[in-house]
């Protein structure tokens, strides 16, 4: 079966895929085709996730986090594009320094602005720490890029402050957050997909073959949409940086 790349799926991507996956499973059930072993546990987790997801879409932190994430994305792209420009500059020392700094960005994640909140935070933290090392800080000074890093640090800190506020509010809430349930939902989806694969291997049927084909189409569509959204977001952000 095709594989889901969960790292590029936003929360709404989890929701849409899970909902449609459940619909496919339920529509395939018949008197001779029992999928209760898959449907029951998956639906249980999904309903909990759905409740949290719909509740959090109305949360005050949703818009705040999106705005703060956009700000840090733009700050990162501003630094990245500045260093790219420096690598072409006919100024003594610029090209060598910029090329070294750009190699760090490429190693840690060139397009980290497209990652999930948590993954981007981790990668940005690593990037800021590495660029702050004495040797790299000197290279930034050479290309007069220190101010761009400081702007990124400010934007990253602002996002983390709001994210921590959100986590604190959720900790005080008796309800489980969609973010925490996402991992549980992912594990249940994987177990469900594995179950289908095992059944097809040891107890194949035309009905199961049809269902797996439908699920593969759903996964392919989900991944195509996620990648297209990520590419569009990247293009829009780069276009804004060029304005």
PDB file of C-alpha atoms in Angstrom:
ATOM      1  CA  UNK A   1       0.000   0.000   0.000  1.00  0.00           C
ATOM      2  CA  UNK A   2       1.026   3.612  -0.487  1.00  0.00           C
ATOM      3  CA  UNK A   3       2.559   5.420   2.475  1.00  0.00           C
ATOM      4  CA  UNK A   4       1.361   8.531   4.250  1.00  0.00           C
ATOM      5  CA  UNK A   5       4.034  11.147   4.948  1.00  0.00           C
ATOM      6  CA  UNK A   6       2.642  12.448   8.218  1.00  0.00           C
ATOM      7  CA  UNK A   7       5.295  15.157   8.612  1.00  0.00           C
ATOM      8  CA  UNK A   8       3.758  17.292   5.852  1.00  0.00           C
ATOM      9  CA  UNK A   9       0.148  16.758   6.912  1.00  0.00           C
ATOM     10  CA  UNK A  10      -1.420  19.703   8.760  1.00  0.00           C
ATOM     11  CA  UNK A  11      -3.997  19.000  11.453  1.00  0.00           C
ATOM     12  CA  UNK A  12      -6.851  19.447   8.996  1.00  0.00           C
ATOM     13  CA  UNK A  13      -5.103  16.942   6.729  1.00  0.00           C
ATOM     14  CA  UNK A  14      -5.241  14.352   9.499  1.00  0.00           C
ATOM     15  CA  UNK A  15      -8.911  15.114  10.015  1.00  0.00           C
ATOM     16  CA  UNK A  16      -9.911  14.900   6.355  1.00  0.00           C
ATOM     17  CA  UNK A  17      -7.944  11.726   5.664  1.00  0.00           C
ATOM     18  CA  UNK A  18      -9.213   9.953   8.790  1.00  0.00           C
ATOM     19  CA  UNK A  19     -12.805  10.894   8.063  1.00  0.00           C
ATOM     20  CA  UNK A  20     -12.647   9.641   4.467  1.00  0.00           C
ATOM     21  CA  UNK A  21     -10.711   6.515   5.461  1.00  0.00           C
ATOM     22  CA  UNK A  22     -13.451   5.616   7.930  1.00  0.00           C
ATOM     23  CA  UNK A  23     -16.097   6.222   5.289  1.00  0.00           C
ATOM     24  CA  UNK A  24     -14.344   3.822   2.911  1.00  0.00           C
ATOM     25  CA  UNK A  25     -14.098   1.146   5.585  1.00  0.00           C
ATOM     26  CA  UNK A  26     -17.755   1.457   6.553  1.00  0.00           C
ATOM     27  CA  UNK A  27     -18.956   1.401   2.947  1.00  0.00           C
ATOM     28  CA  UNK A  28     -17.015  -1.828   2.327  1.00  0.00           C
ATOM     29  CA  UNK A  29     -18.676  -3.733   5.174  1.00  0.00           C
ATOM     30  CA  UNK A  30     -21.053  -6.527   4.161  1.00  0.00           C
ATOM     31  CA  UNK A  31     -22.441  -9.726   5.586  1.00  0.00           C
ATOM     32  CA  UNK A  32     -19.356 -11.579   4.396  1.00  0.00           C
ATOM     33  CA  UNK A  33     -16.800  -8.831   4.968  1.00  0.00           C
ATOM     34  CA  UNK A  34     -16.280  -7.902   8.614  1.00  0.00           C
ATOM     35  CA  UNK A  35     -14.070  -4.877   9.344  1.00  0.00           C
ATOM     36  CA  UNK A  36     -15.130  -4.256  12.928  1.00  0.00           C
ATOM     37  CA  UNK A  37     -11.616  -5.022  14.168  1.00  0.00           C
ATOM     38  CA  UNK A  38     -10.402  -1.997  12.197  1.00  0.00           C
ATOM     39  CA  UNK A  39     -13.376   0.341  12.352  1.00  0.00           C
ATOM     40  CA  UNK A  40     -14.161   0.250  16.087  1.00  0.00           C
ATOM     41  CA  UNK A  41     -10.776   1.364  17.501  1.00  0.00           C
ATOM     42  CA  UNK A  42     -10.112   3.824  14.672  1.00  0.00           C
ATOM     43  CA  UNK A  43     -13.515   5.453  15.020  1.00  0.00           C
ATOM     44  CA  UNK A  44     -13.091   5.718  18.787  1.00  0.00           C
ATOM     45  CA  UNK A  45      -9.861   7.698  18.438  1.00  0.00           C
ATOM     46  CA  UNK A  46     -11.177   9.717  15.499  1.00  0.00           C
ATOM     47  CA  UNK A  47     -14.275  10.897  17.385  1.00  0.00           C
ATOM     48  CA  UNK A  48     -12.090  12.143  20.244  1.00  0.00           C
ATOM     49  CA  UNK A  49      -9.798  13.847  17.762  1.00  0.00           C
ATOM     50  CA  UNK A  50     -12.759  15.366  15.908  1.00  0.00           C
ATOM     51  CA  UNK A  51     -14.169  16.875  19.100  1.00  0.00           C
ATOM     52  CA  UNK A  52     -10.814  18.446  19.976  1.00  0.00           C
ATOM     53  CA  UNK A  53     -10.175  19.562  16.396  1.00  0.00           C
ATOM     54  CA  UNK A  54     -13.507  21.363  16.054  1.00  0.00           C
ATOM     55  CA  UNK A  55     -13.142  22.927  19.492  1.00  0.00           C
ATOM     56  CA  UNK A  56      -9.650  24.215  18.749  1.00  0.00           C
ATOM     57  CA  UNK A  57     -10.594  25.666  15.379  1.00  0.00           C
ATOM     58  CA  UNK A  58     -12.540  28.198  17.441  1.00  0.00           C
ATOM     59  CA  UNK A  59      -9.646  28.744  19.863  1.00  0.00           C
ATOM     60  CA  UNK A  60      -8.136  32.219  20.190  1.00  0.00           C
ATOM     61  CA  UNK A  61      -4.700  30.665  19.861  1.00  0.00           C
ATOM     62  CA  UNK A  62      -5.326  29.263  16.379  1.00  0.00           C
ATOM     63  CA  UNK A  63      -5.163  32.645  14.651  1.00  0.00           C
ATOM     64  CA  UNK A  64      -2.398  33.902  16.942  1.00  0.00           C
ATOM     65  CA  UNK A  65      -0.203  30.884  16.218  1.00  0.00           C
ATOM     66  CA  UNK A  66      -0.820  31.124  12.474  1.00  0.00           C
ATOM     67  CA  UNK A  67       0.208  34.794  12.467  1.00  0.00           C
ATOM     68  CA  UNK A  68       3.283  34.146  14.619  1.00  0.00           C
ATOM     69  CA  UNK A  69       4.257  31.190  12.434  1.00  0.00           C
ATOM     70  CA  UNK A  70       3.977  33.331   9.305  1.00  0.00           C
ATOM     71  CA  UNK A  71       6.190  35.958  10.935  1.00  0.00           C
ATOM     72  CA  UNK A  72       8.933  33.465  11.765  1.00  0.00           C
ATOM     73  CA  UNK A  73       8.616  31.874   8.301  1.00  0.00           C
ATOM     74  CA  UNK A  74       9.174  35.261   6.686  1.00  0.00           C
ATOM     75  CA  UNK A  75      12.093  35.998   9.024  1.00  0.00           C
ATOM     76  CA  UNK A  76      13.724  32.683   8.129  1.00  0.00           C
ATOM     77  CA  UNK A  77      13.195  33.222   4.392  1.00  0.00           C
ATOM     78  CA  UNK A  78      14.561  36.759   4.693  1.00  0.00           C
ATOM     79  CA  UNK A  79      17.766  35.381   6.238  1.00  0.00           C
ATOM     80  CA  UNK A  80      17.974  32.591   3.682  1.00  0.00           C
ATOM     81  CA  UNK A  81      17.459  34.885   0.692  1.00  0.00           C
ATOM     82  CA  UNK A  82      19.911  37.424   2.083  1.00  0.00           C
ATOM     83  CA  UNK A  83      22.608  34.765   2.356  1.00  0.00           C
ATOM     84  CA  UNK A  84      21.832  33.550  -1.170  1.00  0.00           C
ATOM     85  CA  UNK A  85      22.251  37.130  -2.409  1.00  0.00           C
ATOM     86  CA  UNK A  86      25.551  37.422  -0.512  1.00  0.00           C
ATOM     87  CA  UNK A  87      26.811  34.267  -2.212  1.00  0.00           C
ATOM     88  CA  UNK A  88      26.576  36.140  -5.521  1.00  0.00           C
ATOM     89  CA  UNK A  89      27.949  39.446  -4.260  1.00  0.00           C
ATOM     90  CA  UNK A  90      31.229  40.759  -5.659  1.00  0.00           C
ATOM     91  CA  UNK A  91      32.429  41.769  -2.210  1.00  0.00           C
ATOM     92  CA  UNK A  92      35.584  40.303  -0.712  1.00  0.00           C
ATOM     93  CA  UNK A  93      34.827  37.441   1.673  1.00  0.00           C
ATOM     94  CA  UNK A  94      31.072  37.408   1.036  1.00  0.00           C
ATOM     95  CA  UNK A  95      30.848  34.357  -1.208  1.00  0.00           C
ATOM     96  CA  UNK A  96      32.927  32.041   0.976  1.00  0.00           C
ATOM     97  CA  UNK A  97      31.168  33.107   4.163  1.00  0.00           C
ATOM     98  CA  UNK A  98      27.679  32.905   2.646  1.00  0.00           C
ATOM     99  CA  UNK A  99      28.334  29.502   1.076  1.00  0.00           C
ATOM    100  CA  UNK A 100      29.402  28.098   4.436  1.00  0.00           C
ATOM    101  CA  UNK A 101      26.357  29.516   6.195  1.00  0.00           C
ATOM    102  CA  UNK A 102      24.021  28.279   3.454  1.00  0.00           C
ATOM    103  CA  UNK A 103      25.447  24.775   3.838  1.00  0.00           C
ATOM    104  CA  UNK A 104      24.219  24.850   7.441  1.00  0.00           C
ATOM    105  CA  UNK A 105      20.698  25.795   6.337  1.00  0.00           C
ATOM    106  CA  UNK A 106      20.704  23.007   3.770  1.00  0.00           C
ATOM    107  CA  UNK A 107      21.880  20.458   6.323  1.00  0.00           C
ATOM    108  CA  UNK A 108      19.329  21.418   8.964  1.00  0.00           C
ATOM    109  CA  UNK A 109      16.409  21.788   6.553  1.00  0.00           C
ATOM    110  CA  UNK A 110      16.405  24.220   3.640  1.00  0.00           C
ATOM    111  CA  UNK A 111      12.606  24.436   3.570  1.00  0.00           C
ATOM    112  CA  UNK A 112      12.006  24.154   7.317  1.00  0.00           C
ATOM    113  CA  UNK A 113       9.327  26.849   7.057  1.00  0.00           C
ATOM    114  CA  UNK A 114       7.053  24.230   5.478  1.00  0.00           C
ATOM    115  CA  UNK A 115       7.297  21.798   8.383  1.00  0.00           C
ATOM    116  CA  UNK A 116       4.780  21.362  11.195  1.00  0.00           C
ATOM    117  CA  UNK A 117       4.902  23.824  14.083  1.00  0.00           C
ATOM    118  CA  UNK A 118       6.820  21.461  16.342  1.00  0.00           C
ATOM    119  CA  UNK A 119       9.283  20.297  13.695  1.00  0.00           C
ATOM    120  CA  UNK A 120       9.953  23.839  12.535  1.00  0.00           C
ATOM    121  CA  UNK A 121      10.553  24.961  16.120  1.00  0.00           C
ATOM    122  CA  UNK A 122      13.108  22.193  16.597  1.00  0.00           C
ATOM    123  CA  UNK A 123      14.925  22.947  13.347  1.00  0.00           C
ATOM    124  CA  UNK A 124      14.933  26.688  13.919  1.00  0.00           C
ATOM    125  CA  UNK A 125      16.282  26.129  17.416  1.00  0.00           C
ATOM    126  CA  UNK A 126      19.142  24.060  16.016  1.00  0.00           C
ATOM    127  CA  UNK A 127      19.796  26.640  13.303  1.00  0.00           C
ATOM    128  CA  UNK A 128      19.870  29.589  15.689  1.00  0.00           C
ATOM    129  CA  UNK A 129      22.170  27.714  18.067  1.00  0.00           C
ATOM    130  CA  UNK A 130      24.583  26.764  15.282  1.00  0.00           C
ATOM    131  CA  UNK A 131      24.651  30.218  13.711  1.00  0.00           C
ATOM    132  CA  UNK A 132      25.361  31.601  17.157  1.00  0.00           C
ATOM    133  CA  UNK A 133      28.587  29.626  17.465  1.00  0.00           C
ATOM    134  CA  UNK A 134      31.691  31.823  17.432  1.00  0.00           C
ATOM    135  CA  UNK A 135      32.964  30.779  14.011  1.00  0.00           C
ATOM    136  CA  UNK A 136      29.585  31.087  12.310  1.00  0.00           C
ATOM    137  CA  UNK A 137      28.772  34.326  14.107  1.00  0.00           C
ATOM    138  CA  UNK A 138      31.995  35.728  12.640  1.00  0.00           C
ATOM    139  CA  UNK A 139      30.896  34.665   9.158  1.00  0.00           C
ATOM    140  CA  UNK A 140      27.555  36.420   9.676  1.00  0.00           C
ATOM    141  CA  UNK A 141      29.431  39.539  10.691  1.00  0.00           C
ATOM    142  CA  UNK A 142      31.515  39.289   7.533  1.00  0.00           C
ATOM    143  CA  UNK A 143      28.392  39.429   5.344  1.00  0.00           C
ATOM    144  CA  UNK A 144      26.664  41.915   7.662  1.00  0.00           C
ATOM    145  CA  UNK A 145      23.899  39.410   8.292  1.00  0.00           C
ATOM    146  CA  UNK A 146      23.718  39.492  12.096  1.00  0.00           C
ATOM    147  CA  UNK A 147      20.622  41.698  12.076  1.00  0.00           C
ATOM    148  CA  UNK A 148      18.744  39.134   9.940  1.00  0.00           C
ATOM    149  CA  UNK A 149      19.511  36.391  12.461  1.00  0.00           C
ATOM    150  CA  UNK A 150      18.396  38.630  15.322  1.00  0.00           C
ATOM    151  CA  UNK A 151      15.076  39.242  13.565  1.00  0.00           C
ATOM    152  CA  UNK A 152      14.638  35.485  13.157  1.00  0.00           C
ATOM    153  CA  UNK A 153      15.414  34.936  16.840  1.00  0.00           C
ATOM    154  CA  UNK A 154      12.834  37.535  17.836  1.00  0.00           C
ATOM    155  CA  UNK A 155      10.165  35.977  15.611  1.00  0.00           C
ATOM    156  CA  UNK A 156      10.991  32.460  16.829  1.00  0.00           C
ATOM    157  CA  UNK A 157      10.802  33.548  20.475  1.00  0.00           C
ATOM    158  CA  UNK A 158       7.461  35.264  19.855  1.00  0.00           C
ATOM    159  CA  UNK A 159       6.008  32.090  18.341  1.00  0.00           C
ATOM    160  CA  UNK A 160       7.282  29.912  21.189  1.00  0.00           C
ATOM    161  CA  UNK A 161       5.786  32.278  23.761  1.00  0.00           C
ATOM    162  CA  UNK A 162       2.330  31.939  22.193  1.00  0.00           C
ATOM    163  CA  UNK A 163       2.760  28.184  21.772  1.00  0.00           C
ATOM    164  CA  UNK A 164       3.629  27.824  25.451  1.00  0.00           C
ATOM    165  CA  UNK A 165       0.590  29.918  26.378  1.00  0.00           C
ATOM    166  CA  UNK A 166      -1.525  27.535  24.330  1.00  0.00           C
ATOM    167  CA  UNK A 167      -0.009  24.481  26.030  1.00  0.00           C
ATOM    168  CA  UNK A 168      -0.565  26.035  29.454  1.00  0.00           C
ATOM    169  CA  UNK A 169      -4.202  26.733  28.621  1.00  0.00           C
ATOM    170  CA  UNK A 170      -4.662  23.196  27.351  1.00  0.00           C
ATOM    171  CA  UNK A 171      -3.018  21.738  30.456  1.00  0.00           C
ATOM    172  CA  UNK A 172      -5.576  23.564  32.576  1.00  0.00           C
ATOM    173  CA  UNK A 173      -8.337  22.242  30.331  1.00  0.00           C
ATOM    174  CA  UNK A 174      -9.773  18.838  31.172  1.00  0.00           C
ATOM    175  CA  UNK A 175     -10.145  18.141  27.452  1.00  0.00           C
ATOM    176  CA  UNK A 176      -7.316  16.525  25.478  1.00  0.00           C
ATOM    177  CA  UNK A 177      -5.853  18.655  22.682  1.00  0.00           C
ATOM    178  CA  UNK A 178      -6.033  17.699  19.012  1.00  0.00           C
ATOM    179  CA  UNK A 179      -2.253  18.020  18.850  1.00  0.00           C
ATOM    180  CA  UNK A 180      -1.785  15.339  21.507  1.00  0.00           C
ATOM    181  CA  UNK A 181      -4.421  13.104  19.945  1.00  0.00           C
ATOM    182  CA  UNK A 182      -2.853  13.419  16.501  1.00  0.00           C
ATOM    183  CA  UNK A 183      -0.074  10.996  17.417  1.00  0.00           C
ATOM    184  CA  UNK A 184      -2.613   8.505  18.789  1.00  0.00           C
ATOM    185  CA  UNK A 185      -4.677   8.850  15.618  1.00  0.00           C
ATOM    186  CA  UNK A 186      -1.585   8.348  13.465  1.00  0.00           C
ATOM    187  CA  UNK A 187      -0.733   5.133  15.294  1.00  0.00           C
ATOM    188  CA  UNK A 188      -4.280   3.846  14.861  1.00  0.00           C
ATOM    189  CA  UNK A 189      -4.263   4.670  11.151  1.00  0.00           C
ATOM    190  CA  UNK A 190      -0.980   2.780  10.748  1.00  0.00           C
ATOM    191  CA  UNK A 191      -2.358  -0.248  12.597  1.00  0.00           C
ATOM    192  CA  UNK A 192      -5.468  -0.175  10.402  1.00  0.00           C
ATOM    193  CA  UNK A 193      -3.439  -0.009   7.198  1.00  0.00           C
ATOM    194  CA  UNK A 194      -1.176  -2.815   8.417  1.00  0.00           C
ATOM    195  CA  UNK A 195      -4.221  -4.937   9.237  1.00  0.00           C
ATOM    196  CA  UNK A 196      -5.506  -4.526   5.682  1.00  0.00           C
ATOM    197  CA  UNK A 197      -2.120  -5.490   4.250  1.00  0.00           C
ATOM    198  CA  UNK A 198      -1.873  -8.604   6.428  1.00  0.00           C
ATOM    199  CA  UNK A 199      -5.394  -9.679   5.537  1.00  0.00           C
ATOM    200  CA  UNK A 200      -4.682  -9.221   1.843  1.00  0.00           C
ATOM    201  CA  UNK A 201      -1.561 -11.344   2.171  1.00  0.00           C
ATOM    202  CA  UNK A 202      -3.084 -14.259   4.110  1.00  0.00           C
ATOM    203  CA  UNK A 203      -6.795 -13.982   3.345  1.00  0.00           C
ATOM    204  CA  UNK A 204      -7.134 -12.173  -0.015  1.00  0.00           C
ATOM    205  CA  UNK A 205     -10.468 -11.345  -1.596  1.00  0.00           C
ATOM    206  CA  UNK A 206     -11.821  -9.229  -4.421  1.00  0.00           C
ATOM    207  CA  UNK A 207     -13.625  -7.047  -1.900  1.00  0.00           C
ATOM    208  CA  UNK A 208     -10.422  -6.375   0.015  1.00  0.00           C
ATOM    209  CA  UNK A 209      -8.481  -5.717  -3.181  1.00  0.00           C
ATOM    210  CA  UNK A 210     -11.059  -3.091  -4.173  1.00  0.00           C
ATOM    211  CA  UNK A 211     -10.944  -1.479  -0.738  1.00  0.00           C
ATOM    212  CA  UNK A 212      -7.137  -1.322  -0.715  1.00  0.00           C
ATOM    213  CA  UNK A 213      -7.214   0.253  -4.161  1.00  0.00           C
ATOM    214  CA  UNK A 214      -9.614   2.911  -2.896  1.00  0.00           C
ATOM    215  CA  UNK A 215      -7.450   3.557   0.152  1.00  0.00           C
ATOM    216  CA  UNK A 216      -4.360   3.880  -2.052  1.00  0.00           C
ATOM    217  CA  UNK A 217      -6.187   6.446  -4.162  1.00  0.00           C
ATOM    218  CA  UNK A 218      -7.134   8.354  -1.006  1.00  0.00           C
ATOM    219  CA  UNK A 219      -3.536   8.326   0.238  1.00  0.00           C
ATOM    220  CA  UNK A 220      -2.238   9.457  -3.154  1.00  0.00           C
ATOM    221  CA  UNK A 221      -4.781  12.290  -3.283  1.00  0.00           C
ATOM    222  CA  UNK A 222      -3.976  13.310   0.295  1.00  0.00           C
ATOM    223  CA  UNK A 223      -0.236  13.424  -0.401  1.00  0.00           C
ATOM    224  CA  UNK A 224      -0.689  15.294  -3.687  1.00  0.00           C
ATOM    225  CA  UNK A 225      -2.829  17.916  -1.951  1.00  0.00           C
ATOM    226  CA  UNK A 226      -0.412  18.265   0.973  1.00  0.00           C
ATOM    227  CA  UNK A 227       2.615  18.639  -1.302  1.00  0.00           C
ATOM    228  CA  UNK A 228       0.781  21.108  -3.551  1.00  0.00           C
ATOM    229  CA  UNK A 229      -0.194  23.208  -0.541  1.00  0.00           C
ATOM    230  CA  UNK A 230       3.379  23.130   0.743  1.00  0.00           C
ATOM    231  CA  UNK A 231       4.749  24.131  -2.680  1.00  0.00           C
ATOM    232  CA  UNK A 232       2.197  26.915  -3.041  1.00  0.00           C
ATOM    233  CA  UNK A 233       2.997  28.219   0.433  1.00  0.00           C
ATOM    234  CA  UNK A 234       6.701  28.217  -0.385  1.00  0.00           C
ATOM    235  CA  UNK A 235       6.139  30.019  -3.695  1.00  0.00           C
ATOM    236  CA  UNK A 236       3.915  32.641  -2.063  1.00  0.00           C
ATOM    237  CA  UNK A 237       6.425  33.289   0.710  1.00  0.00           C
ATOM    238  CA  UNK A 238       9.334  33.569  -1.713  1.00  0.00           C
ATOM    239  CA  UNK A 239       7.328  35.907  -3.931  1.00  0.00           C
ATOM    240  CA  UNK A 240       6.582  38.108  -0.935  1.00  0.00           C
ATOM    241  CA  UNK A 241      10.274  38.182  -0.058  1.00  0.00           C
ATOM    242  CA  UNK A 242      11.110  39.341  -3.589  1.00  0.00           C
ATOM    243  CA  UNK A 243       8.651  42.237  -3.503  1.00  0.00           C
TER     244      UNK A 243
END
